[in-house]
Amino acid sequence: MISHKEYYIILRKRKKITHNELAKYLKISQSYISLYENNKRAFSKQLEQKYREYIENK
């Protein structure tokens, strides 16, 4: 079974949403998204919600 984070990473890639596009929407750096997706940094609950909503609704 995959985690929620892994699900959203897979969905982001299937929808061809780039780190650049997501970073602009979330107003954070591309590297921060990369660190988050590689379990090196955490998002606040609010930022994680925006991350998920953008991917779901794109």
mmCIF file with all atom_site columns, N, CA, C and O in Angstrom:
data_model
loop_
_atom_site.group_PDB
_atom_site.id
_atom_site.type_symbol
_atom_site.label_atom_id
_atom_site.label_alt_id
_atom_site.label_comp_id
_atom_site.label_asym_id
_atom_site.label_entity_id
_atom_site.label_seq_id
_atom_site.pdbx_PDB_ins_code
_atom_site.Cartn_x
_atom_site.Cartn_y
_atom_site.Cartn_z
_atom_site.occupancy
_atom_site.B_iso_or_equiv
_atom_site.pdbx_formal_charge
_atom_site.auth_seq_id
_atom_site.auth_comp_id
_atom_site.auth_asym_id
_atom_site.auth_atom_id
_atom_site.pdbx_PDB_model_num
ATOM 1   N N  . MET A 1 1  ? 0.844  -1.183 0.000   1.00 0.00 ? 1  MET A N  1
ATOM 2   C CA . MET A 1 1  ? 0.000  0.000  0.000   1.00 0.00 ? 1  MET A CA 1
ATOM 3   C C  . MET A 1 1  ? 0.892  1.250  0.000   1.00 0.00 ? 1  MET A C  1
ATOM 4   O O  . MET A 1 1  ? 1.896  1.294  0.688   1.00 0.00 ? 1  MET A O  1
ATOM 5   N N  . ILE A 1 2  ? 0.488  2.238  -0.757  1.00 0.00 ? 2  ILE A N  1
ATOM 6   C CA . ILE A 1 2  ? 1.274  3.467  -0.824  1.00 0.00 ? 2  ILE A CA 1
ATOM 7   C C  . ILE A 1 2  ? 0.716  4.503  0.154   1.00 0.00 ? 2  ILE A C  1
ATOM 8   O O  . ILE A 1 2  ? -0.452 4.469  0.513   1.00 0.00 ? 2  ILE A O  1
ATOM 9   N N  . SER A 1 3  ? 1.579  5.406  0.548   1.00 0.00 ? 3  SER A N  1
ATOM 10  C CA . SER A 1 3  ? 1.168  6.472  1.469   1.00 0.00 ? 3  SER A CA 1
ATOM 11  C C  . SER A 1 3  ? 0.401  7.555  0.703   1.00 0.00 ? 3  SER A C  1
ATOM 12  O O  . SER A 1 3  ? 0.412  7.604  -0.532  1.00 0.00 ? 3  SER A O  1
ATOM 13  N N  . HIS A 1 4  ? -0.232 8.429  1.472   1.00 0.00 ? 4  HIS A N  1
ATOM 14  C CA . HIS A 1 4  ? -0.942 9.558  0.848   1.00 0.00 ? 4  HIS A CA 1
ATOM 15  C C  . HIS A 1 4  ? 0.030  10.420 0.054   1.00 0.00 ? 4  HIS A C  1
ATOM 16  O O  . HIS A 1 4  ? -0.286 10.865 -1.048  1.00 0.00 ? 4  HIS A O  1
ATOM 17  N N  . LYS A 1 5  ? 1.211  10.658 0.609   1.00 0.00 ? 5  LYS A N  1
ATOM 18  C CA . LYS A 1 5  ? 2.198  11.484 -0.081  1.00 0.00 ? 5  LYS A CA 1
ATOM 19  C C  . LYS A 1 5  ? 2.597  10.840 -1.405  1.00 0.00 ? 5  LYS A C  1
ATOM 20  O O  . LYS A 1 5  ? 2.642  11.501 -2.440  1.00 0.00 ? 5  LYS A O  1
ATOM 21  N N  . GLU A 1 6  ? 2.876  9.537  -1.383  1.00 0.00 ? 6  GLU A N  1
ATOM 22  C CA . GLU A 1 6  ? 3.254  8.837  -2.610  1.00 0.00 ? 6  GLU A CA 1
ATOM 23  C C  . GLU A 1 6  ? 2.129  8.899  -3.649  1.00 0.00 ? 6  GLU A C  1
ATOM 24  O O  . GLU A 1 6  ? 2.391  9.070  -4.840  1.00 0.00 ? 6  GLU A O  1
ATOM 25  N N  . TYR A 1 7  ? 0.895  8.785  -3.189  1.00 0.00 ? 7  TYR A N  1
ATOM 26  C CA . TYR A 1 7  ? -0.260 8.881  -4.089  1.00 0.00 ? 7  TYR A CA 1
ATOM 27  C C  . TYR A 1 7  ? -0.259 10.232 -4.808  1.00 0.00 ? 7  TYR A C  1
ATOM 28  O O  . TYR A 1 7  ? -0.440 10.297 -6.024  1.00 0.00 ? 7  TYR A O  1
ATOM 29  N N  . TYR A 1 8  ? -0.044 11.312 -4.058  1.00 0.00 ? 8  TYR A N  1
ATOM 30  C CA . TYR A 1 8  ? -0.074 12.642 -4.667  1.00 0.00 ? 8  TYR A CA 1
ATOM 31  C C  . TYR A 1 8  ? 1.128  12.885 -5.572  1.00 0.00 ? 8  TYR A C  1
ATOM 32  O O  . TYR A 1 8  ? 1.016  13.583 -6.576  1.00 0.00 ? 8  TYR A O  1
ATOM 33  N N  . ILE A 1 9  ? 2.255  12.300 -5.261  1.00 0.00 ? 9  ILE A N  1
ATOM 34  C CA . ILE A 1 9  ? 3.426  12.418 -6.139  1.00 0.00 ? 9  ILE A CA 1
ATOM 35  C C  . ILE A 1 9  ? 3.130  11.723 -7.472  1.00 0.00 ? 9  ILE A C  1
ATOM 36  O O  . ILE A 1 9  ? 3.391  12.271 -8.546  1.00 0.00 ? 9  ILE A O  1
ATOM 37  N N  . ILE A 1 10 ? 2.565  10.524 -7.396  1.00 0.00 ? 10 ILE A N  1
ATOM 38  C CA . ILE A 1 10 ? 2.215  9.784  -8.611  1.00 0.00 ? 10 ILE A CA 1
ATOM 39  C C  . ILE A 1 10 ? 1.171  10.551 -9.415  1.00 0.00 ? 10 ILE A C  1
ATOM 40  O O  . ILE A 1 10 ? 1.297  10.707 -10.635 1.00 0.00 ? 10 ILE A O  1
ATOM 41  N N  . LEU A 1 11 ? 0.152  11.050 -8.740  1.00 0.00 ? 11 LEU A N  1
ATOM 42  C CA . LEU A 1 11 ? -0.899 11.812 -9.412  1.00 0.00 ? 11 LEU A CA 1
ATOM 43  C C  . LEU A 1 11 ? -0.333 13.074 -10.059 1.00 0.00 ? 11 LEU A C  1
ATOM 44  O O  . LEU A 1 11 ? -0.679 13.409 -11.192 1.00 0.00 ? 11 LEU A O  1
ATOM 45  N N  . ARG A 1 12 ? 0.562  13.778 -9.346  1.00 0.00 ? 12 ARG A N  1
ATOM 46  C CA . ARG A 1 12 ? 1.192  14.986 -9.893  1.00 0.00 ? 12 ARG A CA 1
ATOM 47  C C  . ARG A 1 12 ? 1.935  14.656 -11.181 1.00 0.00 ? 12 ARG A C  1
ATOM 48  O O  . ARG A 1 12 ? 1.808  15.360 -12.188 1.00 0.00 ? 12 ARG A O  1
ATOM 49  N N  . LYS A 1 13 ? 2.667  13.557 -11.166 1.00 0.00 ? 13 LYS A N  1
ATOM 50  C CA . LYS A 1 13 ? 3.436  13.170 -12.352 1.00 0.00 ? 13 LYS A CA 1
ATOM 51  C C  . LYS A 1 13 ? 2.529  12.750 -13.498 1.00 0.00 ? 13 LYS A C  1
ATOM 52  O O  . LYS A 1 13 ? 2.785  13.095 -14.650 1.00 0.00 ? 13 LYS A O  1
ATOM 53  N N  . ARG A 1 14 ? 1.455  12.026 -13.198 1.00 0.00 ? 14 ARG A N  1
ATOM 54  C CA . ARG A 1 14 ? 0.509  11.608 -14.245 1.00 0.00 ? 14 ARG A CA 1
ATOM 55  C C  . ARG A 1 14 ? -0.163 12.809 -14.894 1.00 0.00 ? 14 ARG A C  1
ATOM 56  O O  . ARG A 1 14 ? -0.442 12.798 -16.089 1.00 0.00 ? 14 ARG A O  1
ATOM 57  N N  . LYS A 1 15 ? -0.429 13.821 -14.101 1.00 0.00 ? 15 LYS A N  1
ATOM 58  C CA . LYS A 1 15 ? -1.070 15.029 -14.623 1.00 0.00 ? 15 LYS A CA 1
ATOM 59  C C  . LYS A 1 15 ? -0.056 16.000 -15.214 1.00 0.00 ? 15 LYS A C  1
ATOM 60  O O  . LYS A 1 15 ? -0.415 17.078 -15.663 1.00 0.00 ? 15 LYS A O  1
ATOM 61  N N  . LYS A 1 16 ? 1.221  15.615 -15.170 1.00 0.00 ? 16 LYS A N  1
ATOM 62  C CA . LYS A 1 16 ? 2.316  16.413 -15.725 1.00 0.00 ? 16 LYS A CA 1
ATOM 63  C C  . LYS A 1 16 ? 2.397  17.796 -15.085 1.00 0.00 ? 16 LYS A C  1
ATOM 64  O O  . LYS A 1 16 ? 2.635  18.802 -15.762 1.00 0.00 ? 16 LYS A O  1
ATOM 65  N N  . ILE A 1 17 ? 2.202  17.830 -13.779 1.00 0.00 ? 17 ILE A N  1
ATOM 66  C CA . ILE A 1 17 ? 2.357  19.074 -13.018 1.00 0.00 ? 17 ILE A CA 1
ATOM 67  C C  . ILE A 1 17 ? 3.815  19.133 -12.567 1.00 0.00 ? 17 ILE A C  1
ATOM 68  O O  . ILE A 1 17 ? 4.295  18.242 -11.868 1.00 0.00 ? 17 ILE A O  1
ATOM 69  N N  . THR A 1 18 ? 4.507  20.167 -12.982 1.00 0.00 ? 18 THR A N  1
ATOM 70  C CA . THR A 1 18 ? 5.923  20.284 -12.658 1.00 0.00 ? 18 THR A CA 1
ATOM 71  C C  . THR A 1 18 ? 6.129  20.915 -11.277 1.00 0.00 ? 18 THR A C  1
ATOM 72  O O  . THR A 1 18 ? 5.225  21.568 -10.741 1.00 0.00 ? 18 THR A O  1
ATOM 73  N N  . HIS A 1 19 ? 7.337  20.714 -10.751 1.00 0.00 ? 19 HIS A N  1
ATOM 74  C CA . HIS A 1 19 ? 7.692  21.387 -9.495  1.00 0.00 ? 19 HIS A CA 1
ATOM 75  C C  . HIS A 1 19 ? 7.610  22.893 -9.673  1.00 0.00 ? 19 HIS A C  1
ATOM 76  O O  . HIS A 1 19 ? 7.182  23.609 -8.770  1.00 0.00 ? 19 HIS A O  1
ATOM 77  N N  . ASN A 1 20 ? 8.022  23.378 -10.833 1.00 0.00 ? 20 ASN A N  1
ATOM 78  C CA . ASN A 1 20 ? 7.997  24.813 -11.112 1.00 0.00 ? 20 ASN A CA 1
ATOM 79  C C  . ASN A 1 20 ? 6.571  25.360 -11.040 1.00 0.00 ? 20 ASN A C  1
ATOM 80  O O  . ASN A 1 20 ? 6.319  26.385 -10.391 1.00 0.00 ? 20 ASN A O  1
ATOM 81  N N  . GLU A 1 21 ? 5.642  24.698 -11.693 1.00 0.00 ? 21 GLU A N  1
ATOM 82  C CA . GLU A 1 21 ? 4.247  25.126 -11.698 1.00 0.00 ? 21 GLU A CA 1
ATOM 83  C C  . GLU A 1 21 ? 3.669  25.111 -10.275 1.00 0.00 ? 21 GLU A C  1
ATOM 84  O O  . GLU A 1 21 ? 3.010  26.056 -9.840  1.00 0.00 ? 21 GLU A O  1
ATOM 85  N N  . LEU A 1 22 ? 3.949  24.047 -9.558  1.00 0.00 ? 22 LEU A N  1
ATOM 86  C CA . LEU A 1 22 ? 3.441  23.903 -8.192  1.00 0.00 ? 22 LEU A CA 1
ATOM 87  C C  . LEU A 1 22 ? 4.075  24.928 -7.262  1.00 0.00 ? 22 LEU A C  1
ATOM 88  O O  . LEU A 1 22 ? 3.390  25.519 -6.418  1.00 0.00 ? 22 LEU A O  1
ATOM 89  N N  . ALA A 1 23 ? 5.358  25.173 -7.439  1.00 0.00 ? 23 ALA A N  1
ATOM 90  C CA . ALA A 1 23 ? 6.066  26.150 -6.604  1.00 0.00 ? 23 ALA A CA 1
ATOM 91  C C  . ALA A 1 23 ? 5.488  27.551 -6.789  1.00 0.00 ? 23 ALA A C  1
ATOM 92  O O  . ALA A 1 23 ? 5.313  28.283 -5.809  1.00 0.00 ? 23 ALA A O  1
ATOM 93  N N  . LYS A 1 24 ? 5.182  27.909 -8.011  1.00 0.00 ? 24 LYS A N  1
ATOM 94  C CA . LYS A 1 24 ? 4.589  29.228 -8.266  1.00 0.00 ? 24 LYS A CA 1
ATOM 95  C C  . LYS A 1 24 ? 3.239  29.353 -7.576  1.00 0.00 ? 24 LYS A C  1
ATOM 96  O O  . LYS A 1 24 ? 2.937  30.381 -6.972  1.00 0.00 ? 24 LYS A O  1
ATOM 97  N N  . TYR A 1 25 ? 2.425  28.314 -7.663  1.00 0.00 ? 25 TYR A N  1
ATOM 98  C CA . TYR A 1 25 ? 1.104  28.342 -7.035  1.00 0.00 ? 25 TYR A CA 1
ATOM 99  C C  . TYR A 1 25 ? 1.221  28.417 -5.511  1.00 0.00 ? 25 TYR A C  1
ATOM 100 O O  . TYR A 1 25 ? 0.512  29.181 -4.862  1.00 0.00 ? 25 TYR A O  1
ATOM 101 N N  . LEU A 1 26 ? 2.129  27.630 -4.942  1.00 0.00 ? 26 LEU A N  1
ATOM 102 C CA . LEU A 1 26 ? 2.267  27.567 -3.483  1.00 0.00 ? 26 LEU A CA 1
ATOM 103 C C  . LEU A 1 26 ? 3.144  28.693 -2.921  1.00 0.00 ? 26 LEU A C  1
ATOM 104 O O  . LEU A 1 26 ? 3.226  28.863 -1.715  1.00 0.00 ? 26 LEU A O  1
ATOM 105 N N  . LYS A 1 27 ? 3.820  29.417 -3.825  1.00 0.00 ? 27 LYS A N  1
ATOM 106 C CA . LYS A 1 27 ? 4.719  30.512 -3.440  1.00 0.00 ? 27 LYS A CA 1
ATOM 107 C C  . LYS A 1 27 ? 5.861  30.017 -2.552  1.00 0.00 ? 27 LYS A C  1
ATOM 108 O O  . LYS A 1 27 ? 6.196  30.614 -1.526  1.00 0.00 ? 27 LYS A O  1
ATOM 109 N N  . ILE A 1 28 ? 6.458  28.898 -3.005  1.00 0.00 ? 28 ILE A N  1
ATOM 110 C CA . ILE A 1 28 ? 7.639  28.332 -2.350  1.00 0.00 ? 28 ILE A CA 1
ATOM 111 C C  . ILE A 1 28 ? 8.625  27.921 -3.441  1.00 0.00 ? 28 ILE A C  1
ATOM 112 O O  . ILE A 1 28 ? 8.286  27.966 -4.626  1.00 0.00 ? 28 ILE A O  1
ATOM 113 N N  . SER A 1 29 ? 9.803  27.512 -3.058  1.00 0.00 ? 29 SER A N  1
ATOM 114 C CA . SER A 1 29 ? 10.807 27.136 -4.053  1.00 0.00 ? 29 SER A CA 1
ATOM 115 C C  . SER A 1 29 ? 10.582 25.713 -4.561  1.00 0.00 ? 29 SER A C  1
ATOM 116 O O  . SER A 1 29 ? 9.984  24.872 -3.880  1.00 0.00 ? 29 SER A O  1
ATOM 117 N N  . GLN A 1 30 ? 11.082 25.477 -5.756  1.00 0.00 ? 30 GLN A N  1
ATOM 118 C CA . GLN A 1 30 ? 11.030 24.130 -6.341  1.00 0.00 ? 30 GLN A CA 1
ATOM 119 C C  . GLN A 1 30 ? 11.797 23.151 -5.460  1.00 0.00 ? 30 GLN A C  1
ATOM 120 O O  . GLN A 1 30 ? 11.379 22.008 -5.291  1.00 0.00 ? 30 GLN A O  1
ATOM 121 N N  . SER A 1 31 ? 12.906 23.609 -4.922  1.00 0.00 ? 31 SER A N  1
ATOM 122 C CA . SER A 1 31 ? 13.729 22.718 -4.102  1.00 0.00 ? 31 SER A CA 1
ATOM 123 C C  . SER A 1 31 ? 12.999 22.295 -2.826  1.00 0.00 ? 31 SER A C  1
ATOM 124 O O  . SER A 1 31 ? 13.156 21.171 -2.357  1.00 0.00 ? 31 SER A O  1
ATOM 125 N N  . TYR A 1 32 ? 12.174 23.187 -2.288  1.00 0.00 ? 32 TYR A N  1
ATOM 126 C CA . TYR A 1 32 ? 11.403 22.836 -1.092  1.00 0.00 ? 32 TYR A CA 1
ATOM 127 C C  . TYR A 1 32 ? 10.395 21.726 -1.406  1.00 0.00 ? 32 TYR A C  1
ATOM 128 O O  . TYR A 1 32 ? 10.205 20.805 -0.610  1.00 0.00 ? 32 TYR A O  1
ATOM 129 N N  . ILE A 1 33 ? 9.781  21.789 -2.572  1.00 0.00 ? 33 ILE A N  1
ATOM 130 C CA . ILE A 1 33 ? 8.862  20.726 -2.987  1.00 0.00 ? 33 ILE A CA 1
ATOM 131 C C  . ILE A 1 33 ? 9.623  19.413 -3.143  1.00 0.00 ? 33 ILE A C  1
ATOM 132 O O  . ILE A 1 33 ? 9.169  18.360 -2.693  1.00 0.00 ? 33 ILE A O  1
ATOM 133 N N  . SER A 1 34 ? 10.777 19.481 -3.753  1.00 0.00 ? 34 SER A N  1
ATOM 134 C CA . SER A 1 34 ? 11.598 18.289 -3.920  1.00 0.00 ? 34 SER A CA 1
ATOM 135 C C  . SER A 1 34 ? 11.982 17.689 -2.563  1.00 0.00 ? 34 SER A C  1
ATOM 136 O O  . SER A 1 34 ? 11.904 16.466 -2.366  1.00 0.00 ? 34 SER A O  1
ATOM 137 N N  . LEU A 1 35 ? 12.394 18.548 -1.653  1.00 0.00 ? 35 LEU A N  1
ATOM 138 C CA . LEU A 1 35 ? 12.748 18.067 -0.311  1.00 0.00 ? 35 LEU A CA 1
ATOM 139 C C  . LEU A 1 35 ? 11.541 17.424 0.371   1.00 0.00 ? 35 LEU A C  1
ATOM 140 O O  . LEU A 1 35 ? 11.669 16.375 1.017   1.00 0.00 ? 35 LEU A O  1
ATOM 141 N N  . TYR A 1 36 ? 10.379 18.021 0.227   1.00 0.00 ? 36 TYR A N  1
ATOM 142 C CA . TYR A 1 36 ? 9.150  17.469 0.799   1.00 0.00 ? 36 TYR A CA 1
ATOM 143 C C  . TYR A 1 36 ? 8.847  16.092 0.203   1.00 0.00 ? 36 TYR A C  1
ATOM 144 O O  . TYR A 1 36 ? 8.595  15.133 0.927   1.00 0.00 ? 36 TYR A O  1
ATOM 145 N N  . GLU A 1 37 ? 8.904  16.004 -1.115  1.00 0.00 ? 37 GLU A N  1
ATOM 146 C CA . GLU A 1 37 ? 8.565  14.744 -1.774  1.00 0.00 ? 37 GLU A CA 1
ATOM 147 C C  . GLU A 1 37 ? 9.589  13.644 -1.502  1.00 0.00 ? 37 GLU A C  1
ATOM 148 O O  . GLU A 1 37 ? 9.275  12.461 -1.630  1.00 0.00 ? 37 GLU A O  1
ATOM 149 N N  . ASN A 1 38 ? 10.779 14.026 -1.104  1.00 0.00 ? 38 ASN A N  1
ATOM 150 C CA . ASN A 1 38 ? 11.825 13.055 -0.772  1.00 0.00 ? 38 ASN A CA 1
ATOM 151 C C  . ASN A 1 38 ? 11.993 12.873 0.737   1.00 0.00 ? 38 ASN A C  1
ATOM 152 O O  . ASN A 1 38 ? 13.018 12.361 1.197   1.00 0.00 ? 38 ASN A O  1
ATOM 153 N N  . ASN A 1 39 ? 10.990 13.300 1.483   1.00 0.00 ? 39 ASN A N  1
ATOM 154 C CA . ASN A 1 39 ? 10.951 13.133 2.948   1.00 0.00 ? 39 ASN A CA 1
ATOM 155 C C  . ASN A 1 39 ? 12.115 13.780 3.690   1.00 0.00 ? 39 ASN A C  1
ATOM 156 O O  . ASN A 1 39 ? 12.549 13.299 4.736   1.00 0.00 ? 39 ASN A O  1
ATOM 157 N N  . LYS A 1 40 ? 12.592 14.893 3.156   1.00 0.00 ? 40 LYS A N  1
ATOM 158 C CA . LYS A 1 40 ? 13.678 15.634 3.811   1.00 0.00 ? 40 LYS A CA 1
ATOM 159 C C  . LYS A 1 40 ? 13.153 16.847 4.572   1.00 0.00 ? 40 LYS A C  1
ATOM 160 O O  . LYS A 1 40 ? 13.832 17.360 5.449   1.00 0.00 ? 40 LYS A O  1
ATOM 161 N N  . ARG A 1 41 ? 11.974 17.313 4.214   1.00 0.00 ? 41 ARG A N  1
ATOM 162 C CA . ARG A 1 41 ? 11.320 18.453 4.868   1.00 0.00 ? 41 ARG A CA 1
ATOM 163 C C  . ARG A 1 41 ? 9.829  18.156 4.979   1.00 0.00 ? 41 ARG A C  1
ATOM 164 O O  . ARG A 1 41 ? 9.294  17.333 4.241   1.00 0.00 ? 41 ARG A O  1
ATOM 165 N N  . ALA A 1 42 ? 9.181  18.881 5.859   1.00 0.00 ? 42 ALA A N  1
ATOM 166 C CA . ALA A 1 42 ? 7.734  18.723 6.033   1.00 0.00 ? 42 ALA A CA 1
ATOM 167 C C  . ALA A 1 42 ? 7.026  20.005 5.612   1.00 0.00 ? 42 ALA A C  1
ATOM 168 O O  . ALA A 1 42 ? 7.613  21.086 5.640   1.00 0.00 ? 42 ALA A O  1
ATOM 169 N N  . PHE A 1 43 ? 5.786  19.864 5.217   1.00 0.00 ? 43 PHE A N  1
ATOM 170 C CA . PHE A 1 43 ? 4.925  21.007 4.944   1.00 0.00 ? 43 PHE A CA 1
ATOM 171 C C  . PHE A 1 43 ? 4.060  21.247 6.171   1.00 0.00 ? 43 PHE A C  1
ATOM 172 O O  . PHE A 1 43 ? 3.730  20.304 6.902   1.00 0.00 ? 43 PHE A O  1
ATOM 173 N N  . SER A 1 44 ? 3.662  22.487 6.358   1.00 0.00 ? 44 SER A N  1
ATOM 174 C CA . SER A 1 44 ? 2.649  22.769 7.368   1.00 0.00 ? 44 SER A CA 1
ATOM 175 C C  . SER A 1 44 ? 1.353  22.111 6.893   1.00 0.00 ? 44 SER A C  1
ATOM 176 O O  . SER A 1 44 ? 1.206  21.788 5.711   1.00 0.00 ? 44 SER A O  1
ATOM 177 N N  . LYS A 1 45 ? 0.425  21.916 7.790   1.00 0.00 ? 45 LYS A N  1
ATOM 178 C CA . LYS A 1 45 ? -0.858 21.304 7.406   1.00 0.00 ? 45 LYS A CA 1
ATOM 179 C C  . LYS A 1 45 ? -1.556 22.138 6.340   1.00 0.00 ? 45 LYS A C  1
ATOM 180 O O  . LYS A 1 45 ? -2.140 21.604 5.405   1.00 0.00 ? 45 LYS A O  1
ATOM 181 N N  . GLN A 1 46 ? -1.475 23.449 6.470   1.00 0.00 ? 46 GLN A N  1
ATOM 182 C CA . GLN A 1 46 ? -2.117 24.348 5.505   1.00 0.00 ? 46 GLN A CA 1
ATOM 183 C C  . GLN A 1 46 ? -1.465 24.229 4.125   1.00 0.00 ? 46 GLN A C  1
ATOM 184 O O  . GLN A 1 46 ? -2.162 24.156 3.107   1.00 0.00 ? 46 GLN A O  1
ATOM 185 N N  . LEU A 1 47 ? -0.141 24.195 4.085   1.00 0.00 ? 47 LEU A N  1
ATOM 186 C CA . LEU A 1 47 ? 0.569  24.078 2.815   1.00 0.00 ? 47 LEU A CA 1
ATOM 187 C C  . LEU A 1 47 ? 0.310  22.712 2.180   1.00 0.00 ? 47 LEU A C  1
ATOM 188 O O  . LEU A 1 47 ? 0.099  22.611 0.974   1.00 0.00 ? 47 LEU A O  1
ATOM 189 N N  . GLU A 1 48 ? 0.284  21.676 2.988   1.00 0.00 ? 48 GLU A N  1
ATOM 190 C CA . GLU A 1 48 ? 0.012  20.340 2.463   1.00 0.00 ? 48 GLU A CA 1
ATOM 191 C C  . GLU A 1 48 ? -1.399 20.271 1.869   1.00 0.00 ? 48 GLU A C  1
ATOM 192 O O  . GLU A 1 48 ? -1.617 19.657 0.831   1.00 0.00 ? 48 GLU A O  1
ATOM 193 N N  . GLN A 1 49 ? -2.346 20.920 2.485   1.00 0.00 ? 49 GLN A N  1
ATOM 194 C CA . GLN A 1 49 ? -3.714 20.942 1.975   1.00 0.00 ? 49 GLN A CA 1
ATOM 195 C C  . GLN A 1 49 ? -3.763 21.647 0.619   1.00 0.00 ? 49 GLN A C  1
ATOM 196 O O  . GLN A 1 49 ? -4.407 21.168 -0.318  1.00 0.00 ? 49 GLN A O  1
ATOM 197 N N  . LYS A 1 50 ? -3.065 22.783 0.496   1.00 0.00 ? 50 LYS A N  1
ATOM 198 C CA . LYS A 1 50 ? -3.030 23.506 -0.782  1.00 0.00 ? 50 LYS A CA 1
ATOM 199 C C  . LYS A 1 50 ? -2.352 22.665 -1.860  1.00 0.00 ? 50 LYS A C  1
ATOM 200 O O  . LYS A 1 50 ? -2.785 22.645 -3.010  1.00 0.00 ? 50 LYS A O  1
ATOM 201 N N  . TYR A 1 51 ? -1.283 21.962 -1.487  1.00 0.00 ? 51 TYR A N  1
ATOM 202 C CA . TYR A 1 51 ? -0.552 21.063 -2.393  1.00 0.00 ? 51 TYR A CA 1
ATOM 203 C C  . TYR A 1 51 ? -1.505 19.999 -2.931  1.00 0.00 ? 51 TYR A C  1
ATOM 204 O O  . TYR A 1 51 ? -1.610 19.795 -4.139  1.00 0.00 ? 51 TYR A O  1
ATOM 205 N N  . ARG A 1 52 ? -2.230 19.350 -2.042  1.00 0.00 ? 52 ARG A N  1
ATOM 206 C CA . ARG A 1 52 ? -3.152 18.298 -2.447  1.00 0.00 ? 52 ARG A CA 1
ATOM 207 C C  . ARG A 1 52 ? -4.307 18.831 -3.287  1.00 0.00 ? 52 ARG A C  1
ATOM 208 O O  . ARG A 1 52 ? -4.670 18.227 -4.305  1.00 0.00 ? 52 ARG A O  1
ATOM 209 N N  . GLU A 1 53 ? -4.878 19.953 -2.881  1.00 0.00 ? 53 GLU A N  1
ATOM 210 C CA . GLU A 1 53 ? -6.004 20.525 -3.632  1.00 0.00 ? 53 GLU A CA 1
ATOM 211 C C  . GLU A 1 53 ? -5.605 20.904 -5.042  1.00 0.00 ? 53 GLU A C  1
ATOM 212 O O  . GLU A 1 53 ? -6.356 20.690 -5.993  1.00 0.00 ? 53 GLU A O  1
ATOM 213 N N  . TYR A 1 54 ? -4.412 21.488 -5.189  1.00 0.00 ? 54 TYR A N  1
ATOM 214 C CA . TYR A 1 54 ? -3.965 21.889 -6.526  1.00 0.00 ? 54 TYR A CA 1
ATOM 215 C C  . TYR A 1 54 ? -3.826 20.659 -7.420  1.00 0.00 ? 54 TYR A C  1
ATOM 216 O O  . TYR A 1 54 ? -4.303 20.659 -8.561  1.00 0.00 ? 54 TYR A O  1
ATOM 217 N N  . ILE A 1 55 ? -3.223 19.624 -6.894  1.00 0.00 ? 55 ILE A N  1
ATOM 218 C CA . ILE A 1 55 ? -3.012 18.406 -7.689  1.00 0.00 ? 55 ILE A CA 1
ATOM 219 C C  . ILE A 1 55 ? -4.349 17.745 -8.023  1.00 0.00 ? 55 ILE A C  1
ATOM 220 O O  . ILE A 1 55 ? -4.566 17.332 -9.160  1.00 0.00 ? 55 ILE A O  1
ATOM 221 N N  . GLU A 1 56 ? -5.250 17.682 -7.069  1.00 0.00 ? 56 GLU A N  1
ATOM 222 C CA . GLU A 1 56 ? -6.554 17.059 -7.312  1.00 0.00 ? 56 GLU A CA 1
ATOM 223 C C  . GLU A 1 56 ? -7.364 17.822 -8.355  1.00 0.00 ? 56 GLU A C  1
ATOM 224 O O  . GLU A 1 56 ? -8.048 17.213 -9.180  1.00 0.00 ? 56 GLU A O  1
ATOM 225 N N  . ASN A 1 57 ? -7.313 19.127 -8.304  1.00 0.00 ? 57 ASN A N  1
ATOM 226 C CA . ASN A 1 57 ? -8.194 19.956 -9.142  1.00 0.00 ? 57 ASN A CA 1
ATOM 227 C C  . ASN A 1 57 ? -7.590 20.391 -10.476 1.00 0.00 ? 57 ASN A C  1
ATOM 228 O O  . ASN A 1 57 ? -8.277 21.052 -11.256 1.00 0.00 ? 57 ASN A O  1
ATOM 229 N N  . LYS A 1 58 ? -6.364 20.086 -10.709 1.00 0.00 ? 58 LYS A N  1
ATOM 230 C CA . LYS A 1 58 ? -5.696 20.501 -11.950 1.00 0.00 ? 58 LYS A CA 1
ATOM 231 C C  . LYS A 1 58 ? -6.155 19.634 -13.095 1.00 0.00 ? 58 LYS A C  1
ATOM 232 O O  . LYS A 1 58 ? -6.354 18.486 -13.036 1.00 0.00 ? 58 LYS A O  1
#
